[in-house]
Each structure stands twice: as C-alpha cells, then as structure tokens.
Amino acid sequence: ALAQGWKDDPETLPILKTRAQSDDNSGVRYAALQALAQGWKDDPETLPILKTRAQSDDHFFVRSAALQELARGWKDDPETLPILKTRAQSDDHFFVRSAALQELARGWKDLPEMFEFLYDCALHDPFERKQDREENPRQTALQALLRNYPDQPQTLELVNDRANHDPDEQVREFATQKLAKLRQPE
C-alpha cells in the first residue's frame, strides 16, 4: 500500500528498504522486496538488496521472490545468471531450487550451456519428498527440458531414464505420462 499510494513520499522508499532487509516477518520482507523491484528499479540500492535477499534471507519464500525479481528485472546484470545457477544447484530448500530453475529455463533457454545445466539438475538434484505437495526440482528441470528442447535426442533419453529410475514416485509418474504422449502418433 505504501508503494502504491505514497510512492512520492520521501519516507516510503527508506521504509521499504528497511522492511525488505530486516523485518521479522517473512511476508513483510517478501512484499517490500516486490515493491522495491517494481517501483524503484532505478534506485542504486534495490539491486544489491535483491541480490543479498536471494542468497541469504532466512526464509525460502523470500529468497525465491528475490530470485524471480532479479531474473525478470535485471537479466542483463552480470551477477544475475551466476546467482540463479548457484541457487538452482545448492540452495538448501527445494522451493528455491525449483524457482531458480524455472527462471533459468524461461530467461536463458537460448544459452548453449543451459541444456546441459538443466539436464544435470534433472539427474542430480538431492530432493527427497517429505510431503506430497512439495515441488521436486528434478521434475522442474525435466519439464523445462521438455518445453524448451523437445527435439533433442537426449531429452527423450532422460525422460525414459527418469520414468524408470528416478527415486521419487511422482517424477517417475510424470515422466511416464510424458513418454506416453511423446510416443503417440500425431
């Protein structure tokens, strides 16, 4: 509300910066980050705040929001791609890894190395399901490969491998369904 109704008030931006970085409530940090990214993209402190929150916020939801804002608003910043790749491979929360993979697949699909990166994540992400509704980053990577590189022979091989060997039953089911669709005559 501050960002929308009082954008020109000189106290609004400092309040948002403080809330984005140090509010005790992750929902407040999340909302403040989004407001900063969307309303103060040109402020010199917005990008560093997003980078820091994407890499070190205590809450996975805030990290994922910061990654999404970075990918959508600062794609050309030389640190955005490395931050996304690092979070996709090594964040301690599956939700953040999946969000980073989705942004990489959306915004950097034309990079020559992206196919191999996604392929590697589809094989090696350490996800272990604890609840049914959790989003497996291996499946996220597999979906991206199917969407962005359906004609690559390695894509079909990987889908077949995941249908038979992925340790997660939901990924096996997903891959099996995709294989059935791929094999149907048009």
CSV table of C-alpha atoms in Angstrom, one decimal:
chain,number,residue,atom,x,y,z
A,1,ALA,CA,0.0,0.0,0.0
A,2,LEU,CA,2.9,2.4,0.8
A,3,ALA,CA,4.4,1.7,-2.6
A,4,GLN,CA,1.2,2.3,-4.5
A,5,GLY,CA,-0.4,5.2,-2.6
A,6,TRP,CA,2.6,7.1,-1.3
A,7,LYS,CA,5.4,6.5,-3.9
A,8,ASP,CA,6.3,10.1,-3.9
A,9,ASP,CA,6.5,10.4,-0.1
A,10,PRO,CA,10.2,10.8,0.8
A,11,GLU,CA,9.8,8.3,3.7
A,12,THR,CA,8.3,5.5,1.6
A,13,LEU,CA,11.5,4.2,0.0
A,14,PRO,CA,13.6,4.1,3.2
A,15,ILE,CA,10.7,2.3,5.0
A,16,LEU,CA,10.5,-0.3,2.2
A,17,LYS,CA,14.3,-0.8,2.2
A,18,THR,CA,14.3,-1.4,5.9
A,19,ARG,CA,11.4,-3.8,5.8
A,20,ALA,CA,12.9,-5.7,2.9
A,21,GLN,CA,16.1,-6.4,4.8
A,22,SER,CA,15.2,-6.7,8.4
A,23,ASP,CA,11.5,-7.2,9.2
A,24,ASP,CA,11.0,-10.2,11.4
A,25,ASN,CA,8.0,-11.3,9.3
A,26,SER,CA,9.0,-13.1,6.0
A,27,GLY,CA,5.7,-11.9,4.4
A,28,VAL,CA,6.6,-8.3,5.0
A,29,ARG,CA,10.1,-8.8,3.6
A,30,TYR,CA,8.6,-10.5,0.6
A,31,ALA,CA,6.1,-7.7,-0.1
A,32,ALA,CA,8.7,-5.0,0.4
A,33,LEU,CA,11.1,-6.7,-2.0
A,34,GLN,CA,8.5,-6.9,-4.7
A,35,ALA,CA,7.5,-3.2,-4.1
A,36,LEU,CA,11.2,-2.2,-4.4
A,37,ALA,CA,11.8,-4.2,-7.5
A,38,GLN,CA,8.7,-3.0,-9.3
A,39,GLY,CA,8.6,0.6,-8.1
A,40,TRP,CA,12.2,1.6,-7.5
A,41,LYS,CA,14.2,-0.4,-10.1
A,42,ASP,CA,16.5,2.6,-10.7
A,43,ASP,CA,17.4,3.2,-7.1
A,44,PRO,CA,21.1,2.1,-6.7
A,45,GLU,CA,20.3,0.1,-3.5
A,46,THR,CA,17.5,-2.0,-5.0
A,47,LEU,CA,19.7,-4.4,-6.9
A,48,PRO,CA,22.1,-5.1,-4.0
A,49,ILE,CA,19.2,-5.7,-1.7
A,50,LEU,CA,17.7,-8.2,-4.1
A,51,LYS,CA,21.0,-10.0,-4.5
A,52,THR,CA,21.5,-10.3,-0.8
A,53,ARG,CA,18.0,-11.5,-0.1
A,54,ALA,CA,18.2,-14.0,-2.9
A,55,GLN,CA,21.3,-15.6,-1.5
A,56,SER,CA,20.9,-15.2,2.3
A,57,ASP,CA,17.4,-14.5,3.5
A,58,ASP,CA,16.4,-16.9,6.3
A,59,HIS,CA,13.1,-17.7,4.6
A,60,PHE,CA,12.9,-19.8,1.4
A,61,PHE,CA,9.9,-17.8,0.1
A,62,VAL,CA,11.7,-14.5,0.3
A,63,ARG,CA,14.8,-16.0,-1.4
A,64,SER,CA,12.6,-17.3,-4.3
A,65,ALA,CA,10.8,-14.0,-4.7
A,66,ALA,CA,14.1,-12.1,-4.8
A,67,LEU,CA,15.4,-14.6,-7.5
A,68,GLN,CA,12.3,-14.0,-9.6
A,69,GLU,CA,12.6,-10.3,-9.4
A,70,LEU,CA,16.3,-10.5,-10.3
A,71,ALA,CA,15.6,-12.7,-13.3
A,72,ARG,CA,12.8,-10.5,-14.6
A,73,GLY,CA,14.1,-7.1,-13.9
A,74,TRP,CA,17.9,-7.5,-14.0
A,75,LYS,CA,18.5,-10.2,-16.6
A,76,ASP,CA,21.5,-8.3,-18.0
A,77,ASP,CA,23.3,-7.8,-14.8
A,78,PRO,CA,26.4,-9.9,-14.9
A,79,GLU,CA,25.8,-11.4,-11.4
A,80,THR,CA,22.1,-12.5,-12.0
A,81,LEU,CA,22.8,-15.7,-14.0
A,82,PRO,CA,25.5,-16.9,-11.6
A,83,ILE,CA,23.3,-16.3,-8.6
A,84,LEU,CA,20.4,-18.2,-10.3
A,85,LYS,CA,22.7,-21.1,-11.2
A,86,THR,CA,24.1,-21.3,-7.7
A,87,ARG,CA,20.7,-21.2,-6.0
A,88,ALA,CA,19.4,-23.8,-8.5
A,89,GLN,CA,22.2,-26.2,-7.6
A,90,SER,CA,22.8,-25.5,-3.9
A,91,ASP,CA,20.1,-23.7,-2.1
A,92,ASP,CA,19.0,-25.8,0.9
A,93,HIS,CA,15.3,-25.5,0.1
A,94,PHE,CA,13.7,-27.4,-2.9
A,95,PHE,CA,11.3,-24.5,-3.5
A,96,VAL,CA,14.1,-22.0,-4.1
A,97,ARG,CA,15.9,-24.5,-6.4
A,98,SER,CA,12.7,-25.0,-8.4
A,99,ALA,CA,12.1,-21.3,-8.7
A,100,ALA,CA,15.6,-20.7,-9.9
A,101,LEU,CA,15.3,-23.5,-12.5
A,102,GLN,CA,12.1,-22.0,-13.8
A,103,GLU,CA,13.6,-18.6,-14.2
A,104,LEU,CA,16.7,-20.0,-15.9
A,105,ALA,CA,14.6,-22.1,-18.3
A,106,ARG,CA,12.4,-19.0,-19.1
A,107,GLY,CA,15.0,-16.3,-19.4
A,108,TRP,CA,18.2,-18.1,-20.5
A,109,LYS,CA,17.0,-21.0,-22.6
A,110,ASP,CA,19.0,-19.9,-25.6
A,111,LEU,CA,22.3,-20.1,-23.9
A,112,PRO,CA,24.3,-23.1,-25.3
A,113,GLU,CA,25.1,-24.4,-21.8
A,114,MET,CA,21.5,-24.3,-20.5
A,115,PHE,CA,20.5,-27.7,-21.9
A,116,GLU,CA,23.4,-29.4,-20.0
A,117,PHE,CA,22.7,-27.4,-16.9
A,118,LEU,CA,19.0,-28.4,-16.7
A,119,TYR,CA,19.9,-32.0,-17.7
A,120,ASP,CA,22.4,-32.2,-14.8
A,121,CYS,CA,19.8,-30.8,-12.4
A,122,ALA,CA,17.1,-33.3,-13.6
A,123,LEU,CA,19.6,-36.1,-12.8
A,124,HIS,CA,21.4,-35.0,-9.7
A,125,ASP,CA,19.2,-32.7,-7.5
A,126,PRO,CA,19.2,-34.1,-4.0
A,127,PHE,CA,15.5,-33.7,-3.4
A,128,GLU,CA,13.8,-36.2,-1.1
A,129,ARG,CA,10.0,-35.9,-0.8
A,130,LYS,CA,8.6,-35.4,2.7
A,131,GLN,CA,5.1,-34.3,1.7
A,132,ASP,CA,3.0,-34.9,-1.5
A,133,ARG,CA,2.7,-31.2,-2.4
A,134,GLU,CA,6.4,-30.5,-2.5
A,135,GLU,CA,7.8,-29.5,-5.9
A,136,ASN,CA,10.7,-31.7,-6.9
A,137,PRO,CA,13.4,-29.6,-8.7
A,138,ARG,CA,14.3,-32.7,-10.8
A,139,GLN,CA,10.8,-32.6,-12.2
A,140,THR,CA,11.0,-28.8,-12.7
A,141,ALA,CA,14.2,-29.3,-14.8
A,142,LEU,CA,12.6,-32.2,-16.7
A,143,GLN,CA,9.6,-30.0,-17.5
A,144,ALA,CA,11.9,-27.2,-18.8
A,145,LEU,CA,13.8,-29.7,-21.0
A,146,LEU,CA,10.6,-31.0,-22.5
A,147,ARG,CA,9.3,-27.5,-23.1
A,148,ASN,CA,12.5,-25.9,-24.4
A,149,TYR,CA,14.3,-28.8,-26.0
A,150,PRO,CA,11.8,-31.4,-27.1
A,151,ASP,CA,13.7,-32.3,-30.3
A,152,GLN,CA,17.0,-33.0,-28.5
A,153,PRO,CA,17.5,-36.8,-28.6
A,154,GLN,CA,19.0,-36.6,-25.0
A,155,THR,CA,15.7,-35.2,-23.8
A,156,LEU,CA,13.7,-38.3,-24.7
A,157,GLU,CA,16.5,-40.5,-23.3
A,158,LEU,CA,16.4,-38.6,-20.0
A,159,VAL,CA,12.6,-38.7,-19.7
A,160,ASN,CA,12.8,-42.5,-20.3
A,161,ASP,CA,15.5,-42.8,-17.6
A,162,ARG,CA,13.6,-40.8,-15.1
A,163,ALA,CA,10.4,-42.8,-15.8
A,164,ASN,CA,12.3,-45.9,-14.8
A,165,HIS,CA,14.9,-44.8,-12.3
A,166,ASP,CA,14.0,-41.6,-10.5
A,167,PRO,CA,13.9,-42.2,-6.8
A,168,ASP,CA,10.7,-40.1,-6.5
A,169,GLU,CA,7.5,-41.8,-7.5
A,170,GLN,CA,5.8,-38.5,-8.6
A,171,VAL,CA,8.7,-37.8,-11.0
A,172,ARG,CA,8.5,-41.4,-12.4
A,173,GLU,CA,4.8,-40.9,-12.9
A,174,PHE,CA,5.3,-37.6,-14.6
A,175,ALA,CA,8.0,-38.9,-16.9
A,176,THR,CA,5.9,-42.0,-17.7
A,177,GLN,CA,2.9,-39.8,-18.7
A,178,LYS,CA,5.2,-37.6,-20.9
A,179,LEU,CA,6.7,-40.6,-22.6
A,180,ALA,CA,3.2,-41.9,-23.4
A,181,LYS,CA,2.3,-38.5,-25.0
A,182,LEU,CA,5.6,-38.4,-26.9
A,183,ARG,CA,5.1,-41.9,-28.4
A,184,GLN,CA,1.5,-41.2,-29.6
A,185,PRO,CA,1.3,-40.9,-33.3
A,186,GLU,CA,0.2,-37.5,-34.4
